Amino acid sequence: MLQQIYPSTDHPFQFELNKDFNFSAAHFIPSEDAGKCMRTHGHTYFVNLTIAGDELDHNGFLVNFSYLKKLIHDQFDHDLLNQLPAFEGQSPSTEVVAHKIYSIVQEELNTRDNHPQCVQVYLRETPTSYVVFRPKECQQHNG
Ligand SMILES: [Zn+2]
């Protein structure tokens, strides 16, 4: 399946886990030069999260992925992205949504003692287009 082929990213960590999920949402791009994307329309967004790290938690997990899925899915699924507080003042393009998913996920990961890092967010908006977001630098932890 096309949706399951993802670009990979280099990182210095020993463990890497990937989680697929999808959500359905509507959006519009609020500017004249966005063409027909200006009109409210919907997508089934396919997400692949790549999480990496060197340490595991007490369960032997890098992170419990069902929790991360829930974190995004509960906020975005079956909603109009433009109306969500997460996108206030922003145009919810695929790029912006991918970046927002990264921020939400990494903020949650930062609360974990084993310091997992989100190293890639892959976000497919249509059968023929997707965006990859990668943070410029993984945050370093020494404790
Ligand atoms: Zn769209």
mmCIF file with all atom_site columns, C-alpha atoms and ligand atoms in Angstrom:
data_model
loop_
_atom_site.group_PDB
_atom_site.id
_atom_site.type_symbol
_atom_site.label_atom_id
_atom_site.label_alt_id
_atom_site.label_comp_id
_atom_site.label_asym_id
_atom_site.label_entity_id
_atom_site.label_seq_id
_atom_site.pdbx_PDB_ins_code
_atom_site.Cartn_x
_atom_site.Cartn_y
_atom_site.Cartn_z
_atom_site.occupancy
_atom_site.B_iso_or_equiv
_atom_site.pdbx_formal_charge
_atom_site.auth_seq_id
_atom_site.auth_comp_id
_atom_site.auth_asym_id
_atom_site.auth_atom_id
_atom_site.pdbx_PDB_model_num
ATOM   1   C  CA . MET A 1 1   ? 0.000   0.000  0.000  1.00 0.00 ? 1   MET A CA 1
ATOM   2   C  CA . LEU A 1 2   ? 1.384   3.362  -1.025 1.00 0.00 ? 2   LEU A CA 1
ATOM   3   C  CA . GLN A 1 3   ? 0.479   4.908  2.293  1.00 0.00 ? 3   GLN A CA 1
ATOM   4   C  CA . GLN A 1 4   ? 2.867   2.536  4.052  1.00 0.00 ? 4   GLN A CA 1
ATOM   5   C  CA . ILE A 1 5   ? 6.027   3.547  2.221  1.00 0.00 ? 5   ILE A CA 1
ATOM   6   C  CA . TYR A 1 6   ? 7.797   6.288  4.119  1.00 0.00 ? 6   TYR A CA 1
ATOM   7   C  CA . PRO A 1 7   ? 11.019  8.194  3.779  1.00 0.00 ? 7   PRO A CA 1
ATOM   8   C  CA . SER A 1 8   ? 13.471  7.429  6.564  1.00 0.00 ? 8   SER A CA 1
ATOM   9   C  CA . THR A 1 9   ? 15.576  9.801  8.593  1.00 0.00 ? 9   THR A CA 1
ATOM   10  C  CA . ASP A 1 10  ? 19.044  9.482  10.065 1.00 0.00 ? 10  ASP A CA 1
ATOM   11  C  CA . HIS A 1 11  ? 19.356  9.889  13.805 1.00 0.00 ? 11  HIS A CA 1
ATOM   12  C  CA . PRO A 1 12  ? 21.861  8.842  16.448 1.00 0.00 ? 12  PRO A CA 1
ATOM   13  C  CA . PHE A 1 13  ? 19.482  6.729  18.553 1.00 0.00 ? 13  PHE A CA 1
ATOM   14  C  CA . GLN A 1 14  ? 19.471  2.974  19.096 1.00 0.00 ? 14  GLN A CA 1
ATOM   15  C  CA . PHE A 1 15  ? 15.718  2.409  19.120 1.00 0.00 ? 15  PHE A CA 1
ATOM   16  C  CA . GLU A 1 16  ? 13.213  3.651  16.572 1.00 0.00 ? 16  GLU A CA 1
ATOM   17  C  CA . LEU A 1 17  ? 9.495   3.026  16.571 1.00 0.00 ? 17  LEU A CA 1
ATOM   18  C  CA . ASN A 1 18  ? 6.967   4.040  13.963 1.00 0.00 ? 18  ASN A CA 1
ATOM   19  C  CA . LYS A 1 19  ? 3.260   4.463  14.465 1.00 0.00 ? 19  LYS A CA 1
ATOM   20  C  CA . ASP A 1 20  ? 0.626   4.781  11.752 1.00 0.00 ? 20  ASP A CA 1
ATOM   21  C  CA . PHE A 1 21  ? -2.809  6.192  12.292 1.00 0.00 ? 21  PHE A CA 1
ATOM   22  C  CA . ASN A 1 22  ? -5.268  8.347  10.455 1.00 0.00 ? 22  ASN A CA 1
ATOM   23  C  CA . PHE A 1 23  ? -7.854  10.961 11.170 1.00 0.00 ? 23  PHE A CA 1
ATOM   24  C  CA . SER A 1 24  ? -10.555 12.661 9.143  1.00 0.00 ? 24  SER A CA 1
ATOM   25  C  CA . ALA A 1 25  ? -10.874 16.417 9.211  1.00 0.00 ? 25  ALA A CA 1
ATOM   26  C  CA . ALA A 1 26  ? -11.999 19.401 7.201  1.00 0.00 ? 26  ALA A CA 1
ATOM   27  C  CA . HIS A 1 27  ? -10.042 22.542 6.489  1.00 0.00 ? 27  HIS A CA 1
ATOM   28  C  CA . PHE A 1 28  ? -9.744  25.472 4.153  1.00 0.00 ? 28  PHE A CA 1
ATOM   29  C  CA . ILE A 1 29  ? -6.855  27.736 3.209  1.00 0.00 ? 29  ILE A CA 1
ATOM   30  C  CA . PRO A 1 30  ? -8.083  31.262 3.843  1.00 0.00 ? 30  PRO A CA 1
ATOM   31  C  CA . SER A 1 31  ? -6.508  33.158 0.958  1.00 0.00 ? 31  SER A CA 1
ATOM   32  C  CA . GLU A 1 32  ? -7.409  34.034 -2.608 1.00 0.00 ? 32  GLU A CA 1
ATOM   33  C  CA . ASP A 1 33  ? -4.298  32.456 -4.124 1.00 0.00 ? 33  ASP A CA 1
ATOM   34  C  CA . ALA A 1 34  ? -5.062  29.028 -2.651 1.00 0.00 ? 34  ALA A CA 1
ATOM   35  C  CA . GLY A 1 35  ? -7.437  28.260 -5.530 1.00 0.00 ? 35  GLY A CA 1
ATOM   36  C  CA . LYS A 1 36  ? -10.181 25.796 -4.723 1.00 0.00 ? 36  LYS A CA 1
ATOM   37  C  CA . CYS A 1 37  ? -8.474  24.950 -1.399 1.00 0.00 ? 37  CYS A CA 1
ATOM   38  C  CA . MET A 1 38  ? -10.146 28.156 -0.240 1.00 0.00 ? 38  MET A CA 1
ATOM   39  C  CA . ARG A 1 39  ? -13.387 26.217 -0.025 1.00 0.00 ? 39  ARG A CA 1
ATOM   40  C  CA . THR A 1 40  ? -14.012 24.020 3.000  1.00 0.00 ? 40  THR A CA 1
ATOM   41  C  CA . HIS A 1 41  ? -13.233 20.404 2.117  1.00 0.00 ? 41  HIS A CA 1
ATOM   42  C  CA . GLY A 1 42  ? -12.199 17.230 3.888  1.00 0.00 ? 42  GLY A CA 1
ATOM   43  C  CA . HIS A 1 43  ? -9.314  14.767 3.935  1.00 0.00 ? 43  HIS A CA 1
ATOM   44  C  CA . THR A 1 44  ? -8.461  11.482 5.525  1.00 0.00 ? 44  THR A CA 1
ATOM   45  C  CA . TYR A 1 45  ? -5.012  12.322 6.825  1.00 0.00 ? 45  TYR A CA 1
ATOM   46  C  CA . PHE A 1 46  ? -2.529  9.462  7.146  1.00 0.00 ? 46  PHE A CA 1
ATOM   47  C  CA . VAL A 1 47  ? 0.085   10.015 9.822  1.00 0.00 ? 47  VAL A CA 1
ATOM   48  C  CA . ASN A 1 48  ? 3.315   8.160  10.490 1.00 0.00 ? 48  ASN A CA 1
ATOM   49  C  CA . LEU A 1 49  ? 5.178   9.180  13.630 1.00 0.00 ? 49  LEU A CA 1
ATOM   50  C  CA . THR A 1 50  ? 8.817   8.208  14.077 1.00 0.00 ? 50  THR A CA 1
ATOM   51  C  CA . ILE A 1 51  ? 10.012  8.203  17.669 1.00 0.00 ? 51  ILE A CA 1
ATOM   52  C  CA . ALA A 1 52  ? 13.590  7.409  18.651 1.00 0.00 ? 52  ALA A CA 1
ATOM   53  C  CA . GLY A 1 53  ? 15.610  7.102  21.812 1.00 0.00 ? 53  GLY A CA 1
ATOM   54  C  CA . ASP A 1 54  ? 18.275  5.205  23.691 1.00 0.00 ? 54  ASP A CA 1
ATOM   55  C  CA . GLU A 1 55  ? 16.368  4.380  26.866 1.00 0.00 ? 55  GLU A CA 1
ATOM   56  C  CA . LEU A 1 56  ? 13.193  2.406  27.505 1.00 0.00 ? 56  LEU A CA 1
ATOM   57  C  CA . ASP A 1 57  ? 10.602  3.056  30.189 1.00 0.00 ? 57  ASP A CA 1
ATOM   58  C  CA . HIS A 1 58  ? 9.556   0.676  32.980 1.00 0.00 ? 58  HIS A CA 1
ATOM   59  C  CA . ASN A 1 59  ? 7.325   -1.215 30.529 1.00 0.00 ? 59  ASN A CA 1
ATOM   60  C  CA . GLY A 1 60  ? 10.187  -1.705 28.104 1.00 0.00 ? 60  GLY A CA 1
ATOM   61  C  CA . PHE A 1 61  ? 8.606   0.864  25.757 1.00 0.00 ? 61  PHE A CA 1
ATOM   62  C  CA . LEU A 1 62  ? 10.229  3.792  24.064 1.00 0.00 ? 62  LEU A CA 1
ATOM   63  C  CA . VAL A 1 63  ? 6.767   5.269  24.388 1.00 0.00 ? 63  VAL A CA 1
ATOM   64  C  CA . ASN A 1 64  ? 3.244   3.893  24.438 1.00 0.00 ? 64  ASN A CA 1
ATOM   65  C  CA . PHE A 1 65  ? 2.108   4.724  20.935 1.00 0.00 ? 65  PHE A CA 1
ATOM   66  C  CA . SER A 1 66  ? -1.576  4.209  21.508 1.00 0.00 ? 66  SER A CA 1
ATOM   67  C  CA . TYR A 1 67  ? -1.364  7.182  23.842 1.00 0.00 ? 67  TYR A CA 1
ATOM   68  C  CA . LEU A 1 68  ? 0.323   9.359  21.212 1.00 0.00 ? 68  LEU A CA 1
ATOM   69  C  CA . LYS A 1 69  ? -2.266  8.396  18.630 1.00 0.00 ? 69  LYS A CA 1
ATOM   70  C  CA . LYS A 1 70  ? -5.021  9.324  21.057 1.00 0.00 ? 70  LYS A CA 1
ATOM   71  C  CA . LEU A 1 71  ? -3.361  12.668 21.780 1.00 0.00 ? 71  LEU A CA 1
ATOM   72  C  CA . ILE A 1 72  ? -3.632  13.709 18.108 1.00 0.00 ? 72  ILE A CA 1
ATOM   73  C  CA . HIS A 1 73  ? -6.754  11.813 17.150 1.00 0.00 ? 73  HIS A CA 1
ATOM   74  C  CA . ASP A 1 74  ? -8.824  13.188 20.031 1.00 0.00 ? 74  ASP A CA 1
ATOM   75  C  CA . GLN A 1 75  ? -7.938  16.760 19.067 1.00 0.00 ? 75  GLN A CA 1
ATOM   76  C  CA . PHE A 1 76  ? -8.196  16.634 15.276 1.00 0.00 ? 76  PHE A CA 1
ATOM   77  C  CA . ASP A 1 77  ? -10.560 13.848 14.222 1.00 0.00 ? 77  ASP A CA 1
ATOM   78  C  CA . HIS A 1 78  ? -13.921 14.877 12.734 1.00 0.00 ? 78  HIS A CA 1
ATOM   79  C  CA . ASP A 1 79  ? -13.388 18.558 13.231 1.00 0.00 ? 79  ASP A CA 1
ATOM   80  C  CA . LEU A 1 80  ? -12.764 21.673 11.191 1.00 0.00 ? 80  LEU A CA 1
ATOM   81  C  CA . LEU A 1 81  ? -9.049  22.329 11.722 1.00 0.00 ? 81  LEU A CA 1
ATOM   82  C  CA . ASN A 1 82  ? -9.426  26.084 11.160 1.00 0.00 ? 82  ASN A CA 1
ATOM   83  C  CA . GLN A 1 83  ? -11.647 26.301 14.243 1.00 0.00 ? 83  GLN A CA 1
ATOM   84  C  CA . LEU A 1 84  ? -9.283  24.499 16.609 1.00 0.00 ? 84  LEU A CA 1
ATOM   85  C  CA . PRO A 1 85  ? -7.267  26.516 19.154 1.00 0.00 ? 85  PRO A CA 1
ATOM   86  C  CA . ALA A 1 86  ? -4.136  24.690 17.895 1.00 0.00 ? 86  ALA A CA 1
ATOM   87  C  CA . PHE A 1 87  ? -4.423  26.535 14.560 1.00 0.00 ? 87  PHE A CA 1
ATOM   88  C  CA . GLU A 1 88  ? -5.570  29.913 15.772 1.00 0.00 ? 88  GLU A CA 1
ATOM   89  C  CA . GLY A 1 89  ? -4.141  32.584 13.508 1.00 0.00 ? 89  GLY A CA 1
ATOM   90  C  CA . GLN A 1 90  ? -2.630  29.980 11.174 1.00 0.00 ? 90  GLN A CA 1
ATOM   91  C  CA . SER A 1 91  ? -3.587  28.477 7.871  1.00 0.00 ? 91  SER A CA 1
ATOM   92  C  CA . PRO A 1 92  ? -3.897  24.702 8.460  1.00 0.00 ? 92  PRO A CA 1
ATOM   93  C  CA . SER A 1 93  ? -1.907  23.611 5.422  1.00 0.00 ? 93  SER A CA 1
ATOM   94  C  CA . THR A 1 94  ? -0.389  20.134 5.420  1.00 0.00 ? 94  THR A CA 1
ATOM   95  C  CA . GLU A 1 95  ? 2.956   21.666 6.430  1.00 0.00 ? 95  GLU A CA 1
ATOM   96  C  CA . VAL A 1 96  ? 1.445   23.540 9.372  1.00 0.00 ? 96  VAL A CA 1
ATOM   97  C  CA . VAL A 1 97  ? -0.548  20.488 10.519 1.00 0.00 ? 97  VAL A CA 1
ATOM   98  C  CA . ALA A 1 98  ? 2.591   18.292 10.365 1.00 0.00 ? 98  ALA A CA 1
ATOM   99  C  CA . HIS A 1 99  ? 4.531   20.844 12.432 1.00 0.00 ? 99  HIS A CA 1
ATOM   100 C  CA . LYS A 1 100 ? 1.693   21.068 14.952 1.00 0.00 ? 100 LYS A CA 1
ATOM   101 C  CA . ILE A 1 101 ? 1.561   17.282 15.310 1.00 0.00 ? 101 ILE A CA 1
ATOM   102 C  CA . TYR A 1 102 ? 5.310   17.332 16.002 1.00 0.00 ? 102 TYR A CA 1
ATOM   103 C  CA . SER A 1 103 ? 4.912   20.040 18.672 1.00 0.00 ? 103 SER A CA 1
ATOM   104 C  CA . ILE A 1 104 ? 2.077   18.255 20.462 1.00 0.00 ? 104 ILE A CA 1
ATOM   105 C  CA . VAL A 1 105 ? 3.902   14.910 20.412 1.00 0.00 ? 105 VAL A CA 1
ATOM   106 C  CA . GLN A 1 106 ? 7.289   16.301 21.469 1.00 0.00 ? 106 GLN A CA 1
ATOM   107 C  CA . GLU A 1 107 ? 5.752   18.301 24.291 1.00 0.00 ? 107 GLU A CA 1
ATOM   108 C  CA . GLU A 1 108 ? 4.297   15.071 25.650 1.00 0.00 ? 108 GLU A CA 1
ATOM   109 C  CA . LEU A 1 109 ? 7.573   13.174 25.136 1.00 0.00 ? 109 LEU A CA 1
ATOM   110 C  CA . ASN A 1 110 ? 9.437   15.862 27.084 1.00 0.00 ? 110 ASN A CA 1
ATOM   111 C  CA . THR A 1 111 ? 7.570   14.754 30.211 1.00 0.00 ? 111 THR A CA 1
ATOM   112 C  CA . ARG A 1 112 ? 9.091   11.249 29.987 1.00 0.00 ? 112 ARG A CA 1
ATOM   113 C  CA . ASP A 1 113 ? 12.145  10.243 32.012 1.00 0.00 ? 113 ASP A CA 1
ATOM   114 C  CA . ASN A 1 114 ? 13.571  8.146  29.162 1.00 0.00 ? 114 ASN A CA 1
ATOM   115 C  CA . HIS A 1 115 ? 13.681  11.178 26.808 1.00 0.00 ? 115 HIS A CA 1
ATOM   116 C  CA . PRO A 1 116 ? 12.187  9.811  23.579 1.00 0.00 ? 116 PRO A CA 1
ATOM   117 C  CA . GLN A 1 117 ? 12.415  12.161 20.593 1.00 0.00 ? 117 GLN A CA 1
ATOM   118 C  CA . CYS A 1 118 ? 10.045  12.630 17.691 1.00 0.00 ? 118 CYS A CA 1
ATOM   119 C  CA . VAL A 1 119 ? 12.442  12.620 14.737 1.00 0.00 ? 119 VAL A CA 1
ATOM   120 C  CA . GLN A 1 120 ? 9.928   12.642 11.884 1.00 0.00 ? 120 GLN A CA 1
ATOM   121 C  CA . VAL A 1 121 ? 6.276   13.352 11.187 1.00 0.00 ? 121 VAL A CA 1
ATOM   122 C  CA . TYR A 1 122 ? 4.980   12.090 7.878  1.00 0.00 ? 122 TYR A CA 1
ATOM   123 C  CA . LEU A 1 123 ? 1.576   13.471 6.937  1.00 0.00 ? 123 LEU A CA 1
ATOM   124 C  CA . ARG A 1 124 ? -0.258  12.355 3.809  1.00 0.00 ? 124 ARG A CA 1
ATOM   125 C  CA . GLU A 1 125 ? -3.162  14.581 2.870  1.00 0.00 ? 125 GLU A CA 1
ATOM   126 C  CA . THR A 1 126 ? -4.181  13.051 -0.466 1.00 0.00 ? 126 THR A CA 1
ATOM   127 C  CA . PRO A 1 127 ? -3.228  9.945  -2.466 1.00 0.00 ? 127 PRO A CA 1
ATOM   128 C  CA . THR A 1 128 ? -0.684  12.083 -4.334 1.00 0.00 ? 128 THR A CA 1
ATOM   129 C  CA . SER A 1 129 ? 0.661   14.508 -1.751 1.00 0.00 ? 129 SER A CA 1
ATOM   130 C  CA . TYR A 1 130 ? 2.368   14.371 1.613  1.00 0.00 ? 130 TYR A CA 1
ATOM   131 C  CA . VAL A 1 131 ? 4.615   16.433 3.827  1.00 0.00 ? 131 VAL A CA 1
ATOM   132 C  CA . VAL A 1 132 ? 7.503   15.374 6.041  1.00 0.00 ? 132 VAL A CA 1
ATOM   133 C  CA . PHE A 1 133 ? 8.458   17.457 9.055  1.00 0.00 ? 133 PHE A CA 1
ATOM   134 C  CA . ARG A 1 134 ? 11.756  16.850 10.838 1.00 0.00 ? 134 ARG A CA 1
ATOM   135 C  CA . PRO A 1 135 ? 13.086  18.959 13.686 1.00 0.00 ? 135 PRO A CA 1
ATOM   136 C  CA . LYS A 1 136 ? 16.391  20.634 12.832 1.00 0.00 ? 136 LYS A CA 1
ATOM   137 C  CA . GLU A 1 137 ? 18.064  19.333 15.940 1.00 0.00 ? 137 GLU A CA 1
ATOM   138 C  CA . CYS A 1 138 ? 17.001  16.716 18.395 1.00 0.00 ? 138 CYS A CA 1
ATOM   139 C  CA . GLN A 1 139 ? 16.994  18.061 21.902 1.00 0.00 ? 139 GLN A CA 1
ATOM   140 C  CA . GLN A 1 140 ? 19.891  16.752 23.916 1.00 0.00 ? 140 GLN A CA 1
ATOM   141 C  CA . HIS A 1 141 ? 19.333  15.332 27.353 1.00 0.00 ? 141 HIS A CA 1
ATOM   142 C  CA . ASN A 1 142 ? 22.098  14.449 29.736 1.00 0.00 ? 142 ASN A CA 1
ATOM   143 C  CA . GLY A 1 143 ? 20.208  13.272 32.725 1.00 0.00 ? 143 GLY A CA 1
HETATM 144 ZN ZN . ZN  B 2 .   ? -7.042  20.331 1.762  1.00 0.00 ? 1   ZN  B ZN 1
#
